[in-house]
Coordinates of C-alpha atoms and ligand atoms in Angstrom, one line a residue:
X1 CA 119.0 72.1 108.8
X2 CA 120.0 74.4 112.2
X3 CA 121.5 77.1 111.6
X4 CA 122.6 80.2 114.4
X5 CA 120.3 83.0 114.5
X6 CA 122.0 86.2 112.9
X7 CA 121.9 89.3 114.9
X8 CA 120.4 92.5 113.5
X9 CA 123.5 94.2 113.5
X10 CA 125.2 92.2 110.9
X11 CA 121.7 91.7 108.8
X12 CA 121.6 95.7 108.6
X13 CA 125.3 95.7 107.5
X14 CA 124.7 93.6 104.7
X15 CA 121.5 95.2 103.8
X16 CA 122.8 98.5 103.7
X17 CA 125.7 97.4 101.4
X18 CA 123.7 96.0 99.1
X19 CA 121.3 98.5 99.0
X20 CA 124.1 101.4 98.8
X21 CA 125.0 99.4 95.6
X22 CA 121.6 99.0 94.3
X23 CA 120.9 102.7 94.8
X24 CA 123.9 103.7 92.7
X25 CA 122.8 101.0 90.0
X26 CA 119.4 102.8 89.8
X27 CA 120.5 106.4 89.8
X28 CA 123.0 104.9 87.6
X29 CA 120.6 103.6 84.8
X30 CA 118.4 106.7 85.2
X31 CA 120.7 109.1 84.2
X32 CA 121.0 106.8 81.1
X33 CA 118.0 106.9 80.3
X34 CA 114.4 104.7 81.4
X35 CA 114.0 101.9 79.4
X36 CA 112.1 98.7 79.0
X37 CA 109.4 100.0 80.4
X38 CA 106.2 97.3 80.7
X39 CA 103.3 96.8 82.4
X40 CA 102.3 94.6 85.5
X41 CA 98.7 94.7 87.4
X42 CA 97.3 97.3 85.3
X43 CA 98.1 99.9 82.1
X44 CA 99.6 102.2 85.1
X45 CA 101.6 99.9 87.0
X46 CA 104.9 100.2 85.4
X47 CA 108.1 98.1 85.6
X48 CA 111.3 99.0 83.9
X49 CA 114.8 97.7 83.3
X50 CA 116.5 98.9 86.7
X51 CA 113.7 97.3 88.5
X52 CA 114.5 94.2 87.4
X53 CA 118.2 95.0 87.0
X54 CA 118.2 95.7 90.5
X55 CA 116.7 93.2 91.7
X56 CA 118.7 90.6 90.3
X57 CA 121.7 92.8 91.4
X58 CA 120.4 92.6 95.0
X59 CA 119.1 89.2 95.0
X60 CA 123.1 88.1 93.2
X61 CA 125.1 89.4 96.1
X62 CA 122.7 88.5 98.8
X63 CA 122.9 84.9 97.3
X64 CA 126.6 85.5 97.7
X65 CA 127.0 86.8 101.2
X66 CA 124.0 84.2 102.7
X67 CA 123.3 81.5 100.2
X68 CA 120.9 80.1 102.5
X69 CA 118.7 82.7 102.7
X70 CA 115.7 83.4 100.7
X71 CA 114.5 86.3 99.3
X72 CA 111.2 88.2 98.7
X73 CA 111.5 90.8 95.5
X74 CA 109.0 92.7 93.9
X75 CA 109.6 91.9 90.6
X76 CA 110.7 87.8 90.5
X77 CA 108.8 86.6 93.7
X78 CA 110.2 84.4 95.9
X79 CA 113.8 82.8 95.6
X80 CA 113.3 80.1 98.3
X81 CA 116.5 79.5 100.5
X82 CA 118.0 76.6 102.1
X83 CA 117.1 76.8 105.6
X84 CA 113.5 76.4 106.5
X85 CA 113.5 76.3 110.0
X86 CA 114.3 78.1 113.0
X87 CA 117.3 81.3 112.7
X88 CA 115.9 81.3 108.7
X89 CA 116.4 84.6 106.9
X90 CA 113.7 86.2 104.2
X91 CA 115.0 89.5 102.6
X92 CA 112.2 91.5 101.5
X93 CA 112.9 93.5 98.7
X94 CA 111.7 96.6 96.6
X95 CA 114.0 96.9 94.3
X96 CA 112.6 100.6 93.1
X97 CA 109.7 102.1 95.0
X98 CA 108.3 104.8 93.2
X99 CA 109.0 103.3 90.1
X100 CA 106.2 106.1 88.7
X101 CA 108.7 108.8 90.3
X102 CA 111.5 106.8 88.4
X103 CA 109.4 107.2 85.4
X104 CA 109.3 111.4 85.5
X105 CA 112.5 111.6 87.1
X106 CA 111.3 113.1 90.3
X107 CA 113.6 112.6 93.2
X108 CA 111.4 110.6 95.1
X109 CA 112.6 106.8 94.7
X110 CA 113.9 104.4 97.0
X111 CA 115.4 100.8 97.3
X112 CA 114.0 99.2 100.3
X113 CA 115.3 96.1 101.8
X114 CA 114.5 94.5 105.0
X115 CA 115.3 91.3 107.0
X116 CA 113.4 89.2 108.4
X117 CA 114.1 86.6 111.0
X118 CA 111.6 83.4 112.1
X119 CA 108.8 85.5 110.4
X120 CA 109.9 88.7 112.2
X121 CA 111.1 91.8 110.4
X122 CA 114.5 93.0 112.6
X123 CA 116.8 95.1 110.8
X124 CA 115.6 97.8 107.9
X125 CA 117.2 99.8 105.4
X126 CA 115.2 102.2 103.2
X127 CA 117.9 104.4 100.7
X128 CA 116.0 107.6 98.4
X129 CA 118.5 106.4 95.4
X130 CA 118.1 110.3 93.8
X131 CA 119.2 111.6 96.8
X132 CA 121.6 109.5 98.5
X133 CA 119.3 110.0 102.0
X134 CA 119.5 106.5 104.1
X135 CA 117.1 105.1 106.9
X136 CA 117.8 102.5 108.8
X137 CA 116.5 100.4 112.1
X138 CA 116.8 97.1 114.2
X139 CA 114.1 95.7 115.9
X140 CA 115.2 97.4 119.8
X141 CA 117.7 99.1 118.2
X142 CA 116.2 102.4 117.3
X143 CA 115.7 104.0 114.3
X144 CA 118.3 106.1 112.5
X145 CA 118.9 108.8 109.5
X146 CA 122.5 110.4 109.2
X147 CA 123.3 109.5 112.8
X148 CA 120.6 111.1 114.2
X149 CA 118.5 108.9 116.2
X150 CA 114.8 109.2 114.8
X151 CA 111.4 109.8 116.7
X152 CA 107.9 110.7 115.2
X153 CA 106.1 113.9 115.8
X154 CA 104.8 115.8 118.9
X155 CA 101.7 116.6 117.3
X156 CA 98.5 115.3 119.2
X157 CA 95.7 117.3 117.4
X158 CA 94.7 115.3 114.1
X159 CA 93.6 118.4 113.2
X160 CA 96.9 119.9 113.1
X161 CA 98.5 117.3 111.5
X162 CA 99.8 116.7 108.4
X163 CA 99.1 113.2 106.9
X164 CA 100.5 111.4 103.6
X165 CA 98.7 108.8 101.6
X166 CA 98.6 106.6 98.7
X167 CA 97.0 105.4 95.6
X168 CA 96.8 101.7 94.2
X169 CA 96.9 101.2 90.3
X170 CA 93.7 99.7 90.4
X171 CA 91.0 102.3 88.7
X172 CA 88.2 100.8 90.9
X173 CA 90.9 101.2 94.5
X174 CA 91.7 104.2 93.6
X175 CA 88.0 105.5 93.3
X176 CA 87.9 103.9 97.0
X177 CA 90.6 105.9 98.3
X178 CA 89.8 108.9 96.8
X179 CA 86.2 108.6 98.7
X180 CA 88.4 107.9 101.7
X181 CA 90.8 110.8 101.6
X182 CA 88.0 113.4 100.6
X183 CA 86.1 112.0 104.0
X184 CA 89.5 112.4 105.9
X185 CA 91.2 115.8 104.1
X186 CA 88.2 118.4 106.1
X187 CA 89.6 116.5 109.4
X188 CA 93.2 117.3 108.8
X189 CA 95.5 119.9 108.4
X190 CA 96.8 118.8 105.0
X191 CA 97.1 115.5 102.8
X192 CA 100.9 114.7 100.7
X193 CA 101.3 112.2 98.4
X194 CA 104.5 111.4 97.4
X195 CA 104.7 108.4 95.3
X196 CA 107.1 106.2 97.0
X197 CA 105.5 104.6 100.4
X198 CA 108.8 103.4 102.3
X199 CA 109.9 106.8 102.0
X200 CA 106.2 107.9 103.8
X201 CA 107.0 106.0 105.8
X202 CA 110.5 107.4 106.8
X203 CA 109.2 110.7 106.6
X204 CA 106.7 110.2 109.0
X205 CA 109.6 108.3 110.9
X206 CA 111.4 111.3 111.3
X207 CA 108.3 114.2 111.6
X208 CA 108.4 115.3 108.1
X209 CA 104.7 114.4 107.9
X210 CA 102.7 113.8 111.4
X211 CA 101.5 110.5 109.9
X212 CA 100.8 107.9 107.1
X213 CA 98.4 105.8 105.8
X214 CA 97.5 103.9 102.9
X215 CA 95.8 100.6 101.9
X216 CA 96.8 97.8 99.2
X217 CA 101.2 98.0 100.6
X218 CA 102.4 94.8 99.8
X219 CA 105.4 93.5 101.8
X220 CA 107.8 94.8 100.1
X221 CA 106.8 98.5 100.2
X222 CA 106.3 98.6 104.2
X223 CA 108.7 96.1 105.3
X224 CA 111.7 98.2 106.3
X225 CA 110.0 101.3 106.1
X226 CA 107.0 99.9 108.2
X227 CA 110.1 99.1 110.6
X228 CA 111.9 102.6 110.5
X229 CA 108.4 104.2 111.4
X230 CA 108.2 101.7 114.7
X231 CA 111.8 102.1 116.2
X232 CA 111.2 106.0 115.9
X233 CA 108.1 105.5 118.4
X234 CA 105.2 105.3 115.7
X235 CA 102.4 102.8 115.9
X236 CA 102.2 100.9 112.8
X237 CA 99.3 98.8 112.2
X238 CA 96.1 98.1 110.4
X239 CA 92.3 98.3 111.6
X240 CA 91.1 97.2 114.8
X241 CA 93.9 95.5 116.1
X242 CA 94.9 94.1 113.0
X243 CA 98.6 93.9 111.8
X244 CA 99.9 96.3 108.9
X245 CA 99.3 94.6 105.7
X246 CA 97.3 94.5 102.3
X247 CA 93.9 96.0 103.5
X248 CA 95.8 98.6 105.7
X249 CA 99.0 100.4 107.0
X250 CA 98.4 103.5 109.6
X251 CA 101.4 104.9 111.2
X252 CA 100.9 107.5 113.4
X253 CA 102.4 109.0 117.1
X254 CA 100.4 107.3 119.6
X255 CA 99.0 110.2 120.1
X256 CA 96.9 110.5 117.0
X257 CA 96.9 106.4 115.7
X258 CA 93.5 106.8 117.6
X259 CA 92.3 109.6 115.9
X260 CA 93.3 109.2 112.4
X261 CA 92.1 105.5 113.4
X262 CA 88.5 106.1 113.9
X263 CA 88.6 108.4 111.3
X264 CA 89.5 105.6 108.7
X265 CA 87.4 102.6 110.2
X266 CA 84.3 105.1 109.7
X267 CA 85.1 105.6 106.0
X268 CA 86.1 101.7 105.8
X269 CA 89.3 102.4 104.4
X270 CA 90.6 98.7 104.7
X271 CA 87.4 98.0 102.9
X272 CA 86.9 98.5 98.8
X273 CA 88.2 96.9 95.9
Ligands
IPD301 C1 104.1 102.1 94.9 C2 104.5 103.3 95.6 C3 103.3 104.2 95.8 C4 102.2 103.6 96.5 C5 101.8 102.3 95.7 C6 103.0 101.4 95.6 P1 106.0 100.9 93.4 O1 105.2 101.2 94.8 O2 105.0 102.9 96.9 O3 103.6 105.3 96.6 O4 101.1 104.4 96.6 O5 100.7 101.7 96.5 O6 102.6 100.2 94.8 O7 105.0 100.3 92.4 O8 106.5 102.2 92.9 O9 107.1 100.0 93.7

């Protein structure tokens, strides 16, 4: 089936409907209390109801406004669409990232939600449901926070800079990254781990940390965020010349992707369990 391609503009208007609605439905159920909380990949890798609740809230009303779209979620997979061919739309969803955060009830949690067009990610919305903060970006559009149009930091010393991180579940990956970061952490000014890696990757959007890295992000955790962090000026990639994925994300100012680049191909952090 042909169908027209949508513009970014109206992608990012739907995606930051939904996600407004999904971010009330989290805060919503957290206030009521965590429940239902199981395990997925490993004994720390947790999943509760509002994951899945919002998720299916999400996936409900995108089916409404684009039926033939399909949609990526964290927590179901793929819901395969209608249109397969050129102009097709795949949502990429987390439904809660930082689900640990979620867990404690730290503020740090985010429905993320991007859109992706013939393969290509163009329009980005990335919402911190326990504070009501929003991100968003088009591919050529810029991207955005409160109006304000968003570029990365200034900084150009690696030494200077301040760099956030994070951990898989995996006990045998996380022993990795730990060798990785104590390699790195002499080489930097300081290391934050926050817990929730689209909002890294917003705060390094927007300067709040001079840059990011972390290996084992599916999809769904860099997707808009990974987006956000490129329209504000950042290089967002994987190892030599590979694209952000599974065995890497860096995003960094170009003045310091270099850098912080060597520094992580030398300590084979894409490599590891
Ligand atoms: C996790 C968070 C965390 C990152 C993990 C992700 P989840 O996502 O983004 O910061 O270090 O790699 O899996 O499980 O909270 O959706």
């Amino acid at each position: 089936m042909v169908s027209t391609r949508p513009s970014a503009d109206e992608l990012l208007e739907l995606a930051l409907r939904v996600a407004r609605e999904a971010a009330g439905t989290a805060r919503r159920m957290r206030t009521e209390g965590v429940s239902a909380v199981a395990t997925k990949s490993t004994v720390t890798d947790v999943v509760t109801a509002a994951d899945r609740a919002v998720e299916r809230q999400v996936v409900a009303a995108l089916r409404e406004a684009r039926p033939a779209d399909s949609v990526l979620g964290e927590e179901y997979g793929t819901a395969v669409g209608t249109v397969a061919g050129p102009g097709s739309v795949r949502w990429i969803l987390d439904p809660i990232d930082g689900t640990v955060n979620y867990l404690y009830g730290l503020p740090q949690y985010a429905v993320s939600l991007a859109a992706e067009v013939d393969g290509e990610v163009v329009a980005g919305v990335v919402i911190n449901a326990a504070t009501g903060d929003e991100w968003t970006a088009t591919r050529g559009g810029g991207a955005w926070r409160d109006g304000r149009r968003l570029a990365g930091s200034t900084e150009t010393d690696l030494g200077q800079a301040l760099v956030g991180t994070g951990f898989g579940y995996d006990p045998a990956r996380r022993s990795h990254q730990a060798n990785v970061l104590a390699g790195l952490i002499a080489h930097v000014r300081d290391i934050r781990r926050f817990g929730a890696a689209a909002l890294d990757l917003c705060l390094a959007a927007e300067g709040r940390v001079d840059a990011y890295y972390e290996k084992g992000l599916n999809a769904w955790d860099h997707a808009a965020g990974g987006l956000v962090a490129t329209e504000a000026g950042l290089r967002v990639a994987g190892l030599d010349g590979a694209p952000a994925g599974l065995d890497l994300v860096i995003a960094a100012p170009p003045a310091l992707f270099e850098p912080l680049h060597e520094r992580l191909a030398k300590l084979d952090a894409a490599g590891g369990p």
